[in-house]
C-alpha positions in Angstrom: 54.8 -109.6 110.1 58.3 -110.2 108.7 60.2 -112.5 111.0 63.5 -111.9 109.2 64.1 -108.6 111.1 63.1 -110.0 114.5 65.8 -111.0 116.9 65.0 -113.5 119.6 67.2 -114.0 122.7 67.0 -117.7 123.7 68.2 -118.5 127.3 68.5 -122.1 128.5 71.1 -124.0 130.5 70.4 -127.2 128.5 72.8 -126.8 125.7 71.1 -129.4 123.5 67.7 -127.7 123.9 69.3 -124.3 123.3 70.8 -125.5 120.1 67.5 -127.1 118.9 65.6 -123.9 119.6 68.2 -121.8 117.8 68.0 -124.1 114.7 64.2 -124.1 114.8 63.8 -120.4 115.1 66.5 -119.7 112.5 64.8 -122.1 110.0 61.6 -120.2 110.3 63.4 -116.9 109.7 64.3 -115.3 113.0 67.7 -114.0 114.0 68.8 -115.6 117.3 71.1 -114.7 120.1 71.7 -117.5 122.7 72.9 -117.6 126.3 73.2 -120.7 128.5 72.7 -118.9 131.8 71.0 -116.0 133.5 74.3 -114.3 134.0 75.3 -114.6 130.3 71.9 -113.3 129.2 72.2 -110.3 131.5 75.6 -109.4 129.9 74.0 -109.6 126.5 71.1 -107.4 127.5 73.5 -104.7 128.6 74.4 -104.2 125.0 71.5 -105.7 122.9 67.8 -105.2 122.9 66.1 -108.3 121.4 62.7 -108.1 119.8 61.5 -111.0 122.0 63.0 -113.3 124.7 62.5 -117.0 125.2 63.6 -118.1 128.6 64.0 -121.3 130.6 62.6 -121.1 134.1 65.1 -123.1 136.1 68.8 -122.4 135.3 71.4 -121.4 137.9 68.6 -121.0 140.3 65.1 -122.4 140.4 63.7 -118.9 139.7 66.3 -117.7 137.1 63.7 -117.3 134.4 61.5 -115.1 136.7 64.4 -112.9 137.7 65.6 -112.6 134.1 62.1 -111.7 132.8 61.8 -109.1 135.6 65.1 -107.5 134.6 64.2 -107.6 130.8 60.8 -105.9 131.5 62.5 -103.3 133.7 65.1 -102.4 131.1 62.9 -103.0 128.0 59.2 -102.9 129.0 58.1 -103.4 125.4 60.0 -106.7 124.8 57.7 -109.7 125.0 59.0 -112.5 127.2 58.1 -116.2 126.9 59.0 -118.6 129.6 59.4 -122.1 128.2 59.6 -124.7 130.9 59.1 -128.3 131.9 58.5 -127.4 135.5 54.9 -128.5 135.4 55.9 -131.9 134.1 58.8 -132.2 136.6 57.1 -130.8 139.7 53.4 -130.5 139.1 53.6 -126.8 139.8 51.8 -124.5 137.3 51.7 -120.8 136.9 48.7 -118.9 135.6 49.9 -115.5 134.3 46.3 -114.5 133.7 45.7 -114.5 137.5 46.0 -110.9 138.8 48.1 -111.9 141.8 50.6 -113.8 139.7 50.8 -110.9 137.1 52.1 -108.7 139.9 55.3 -110.8 140.3 55.6 -112.8 137.1 56.7 -110.5 134.3 56.4 -113.0 131.4 53.9 -112.5 128.6 53.4 -116.2 128.0 54.2 -119.6 129.6 54.8 -122.5 127.3 55.6 -126.1 128.1 58.8 -127.4 126.6 58.3 -129.7 123.6 55.9 -127.2 121.9 55.5 -127.8 118.2 57.5 -125.4 116.0 54.4 -124.1 114.2 52.6 -123.3 117.5 55.7 -121.6 118.8 56.0 -119.5 115.6 52.3 -118.5 115.9 52.8 -117.4 119.5 55.9 -115.4 118.7 54.3 -113.8 115.7 51.3 -112.9 117.9 53.4 -111.3 120.6 55.5 -109.4 118.1 52.4 -108.1 116.3 51.0 -107.0 119.7 54.2 -105.2 120.4 54.1 -103.5 117.0 50.5 -102.4 117.6 51.2 -101.1 121.0 54.1 -99.0 119.6 51.7 -97.1 117.3 
């Protein structure tokens, strides 16, 4: 899959992390759009459909990532959503999106812990974009 044509929306209220993710993803060939809040991301989504979204979980609110992923899936059901978070390290709370009860309310396709290696992140993004492409056929 050619990553050059894929646009990723990155949303995180940590400006340093947002900048790092933008640089990493652009270096491996993706086009990026960034937002530093749920609200800013919602404004972007009114005008732009990304190929994939990479969201922080806790921004303005502790559940901003969940709310934003729900809104993305409602507007663009085919857009894969990754929630990248440090919530498990900070709180000990984990979310299993393979669990059927959680799938009912968590609209993300994948949870990743922050600090993920770039090659692993690229592989996961490529996998989700390939699934999206296969589902469109």
